[in-house]
Amino acid sequence: MATVEVSMKDMMTSVEGALGAAVVDYSSGMALGTLGGGKDLDLTVAAAGNTDVIRAKVRTMELLGLTGQIEDILITLESQYHLIRLVTGRSGNGLFLYLVLDKSRSNLAMARHQLKRVEEQLEV
């Protein structure tokens, strides 16, 4: 099992092109931890904003009567991928992993695979 800090380091080192990583509580919008980012990528602001994305998707699924759980959400920008993976299991209920990737240097399929692995090992 991995801590929040270890999980963020794993996301940043195991995924080619990683620019920033965070573990976020989407019930409050607060980041439990961030790593990377910079002046053009404020991970704390992004964590709060992506909380709204998750809440909107959950509401939409409820309105549509869709069952099942969200695995991940992908936001594609001109030069970046923003990948959100909800943490399942009792220890991670209400959390998500957030990873920002340089689109030109990353492999999206591998990033999703690595996030799944990190999510399975996260212990809060």
XYZ file of C-alpha atoms in Angstrom:
124
model
C 0.000 0.000 0.000
C 1.220 3.499 -0.837
C 0.762 6.853 0.880
C -0.426 10.011 -0.877
C 3.156 11.264 -1.194
C 4.448 7.974 -2.609
C 1.511 7.816 -5.032
C 2.200 11.296 -6.396
C 5.899 10.507 -6.836
C 4.938 7.295 -8.619
C 2.627 9.176 -11.001
C 5.334 11.724 -11.811
C 8.117 9.192 -12.361
C 6.291 6.281 -13.981
C 4.414 8.266 -16.626
C 6.443 9.820 -19.435
C 5.619 13.500 -19.957
C 4.056 14.048 -16.508
C 3.877 17.749 -15.634
C 1.953 17.618 -12.367
C 0.093 15.251 -10.067
C -2.343 15.593 -7.199
C -4.510 13.546 -4.882
C -7.764 15.395 -4.285
C -10.776 15.084 -1.973
C -13.735 15.866 -4.241
C -16.178 16.288 -1.367
C -14.250 19.412 -0.297
C -12.236 20.259 -3.419
C -9.028 20.292 -1.385
C -5.814 18.719 -2.628
C -4.335 16.288 -0.100
C -1.045 16.736 -1.893
C 0.447 18.070 -5.115
C 3.700 17.501 -6.954
C 4.995 19.335 -9.999
C 3.035 22.051 -11.721
C 4.424 25.566 -11.859
C 3.458 29.159 -12.582
C 1.389 28.096 -15.601
C -0.111 25.085 -13.833
C -1.488 25.777 -10.358
C -2.458 22.295 -9.187
C -4.411 23.592 -6.189
C -6.685 25.655 -8.446
C -6.945 22.761 -10.913
C -7.893 20.370 -8.092
C -10.763 22.592 -7.001
C -11.964 23.127 -10.563
C -11.857 19.442 -11.445
C -13.930 18.702 -8.373
C -16.747 20.565 -10.140
C -16.190 18.415 -13.246
C -16.643 15.227 -11.225
C -19.711 16.518 -9.391
C -21.312 17.544 -12.703
C -20.665 14.128 -14.243
C -22.044 12.300 -11.204
C -25.199 14.478 -11.306
C -25.618 13.855 -15.034
C -25.281 10.105 -14.558
C -27.938 10.217 -11.837
C -30.308 12.217 -14.064
C -29.811 9.736 -16.893
C -30.242 6.763 -14.599
C -26.817 5.407 -15.514
C -25.374 2.831 -13.175
C -21.772 1.915 -12.652
C -18.798 3.924 -11.555
C -16.679 6.493 -13.332
C -13.225 5.064 -13.981
C -11.560 8.125 -15.405
C -12.233 11.431 -17.124
C -9.995 12.811 -19.863
C -9.734 16.469 -20.791
C -7.690 17.083 -23.932
C -6.144 20.506 -24.475
C -4.013 21.699 -27.367
C -0.762 20.713 -25.669
C -1.814 18.743 -22.588
C -3.882 15.840 -21.337
C -5.602 16.217 -17.976
C -6.462 12.810 -16.587
C -8.746 12.324 -13.582
C -9.095 8.879 -12.006
C -11.568 8.287 -9.200
C -10.251 6.209 -6.323
C -12.441 3.234 -5.518
C -12.468 1.127 -2.397
C -13.339 2.084 1.138
C -10.067 3.851 1.928
C -10.264 6.159 -1.077
C -13.954 6.957 -1.264
C -14.337 10.597 -2.279
C -10.812 10.954 -3.690
C -9.412 11.269 -7.172
C -5.989 11.183 -8.757
C -5.186 14.049 -11.081
C -2.376 13.890 -13.616
C -1.364 16.514 -16.171
C 0.651 15.309 -19.154
C 2.586 16.948 -21.953
C 0.599 15.756 -24.965
C 3.632 15.565 -27.270
C 5.682 13.365 -24.909
C 3.121 11.076 -23.317
C 1.355 7.845 -24.135
C -2.243 8.194 -22.984
C -2.916 4.443 -22.816
C 0.148 3.871 -20.647
C -0.772 6.820 -18.431
C -4.249 5.372 -17.839
C -2.719 1.981 -17.070
C -0.246 3.489 -14.586
C -2.949 5.580 -12.883
C -5.033 2.459 -12.391
C -2.053 0.762 -10.755
C -1.375 3.764 -8.500
C -5.068 3.973 -7.563
C -5.127 0.298 -6.561
C -2.115 0.772 -4.270
C -3.172 4.053 -2.632
C -3.898 3.839 1.080
C -5.211 6.928 2.864
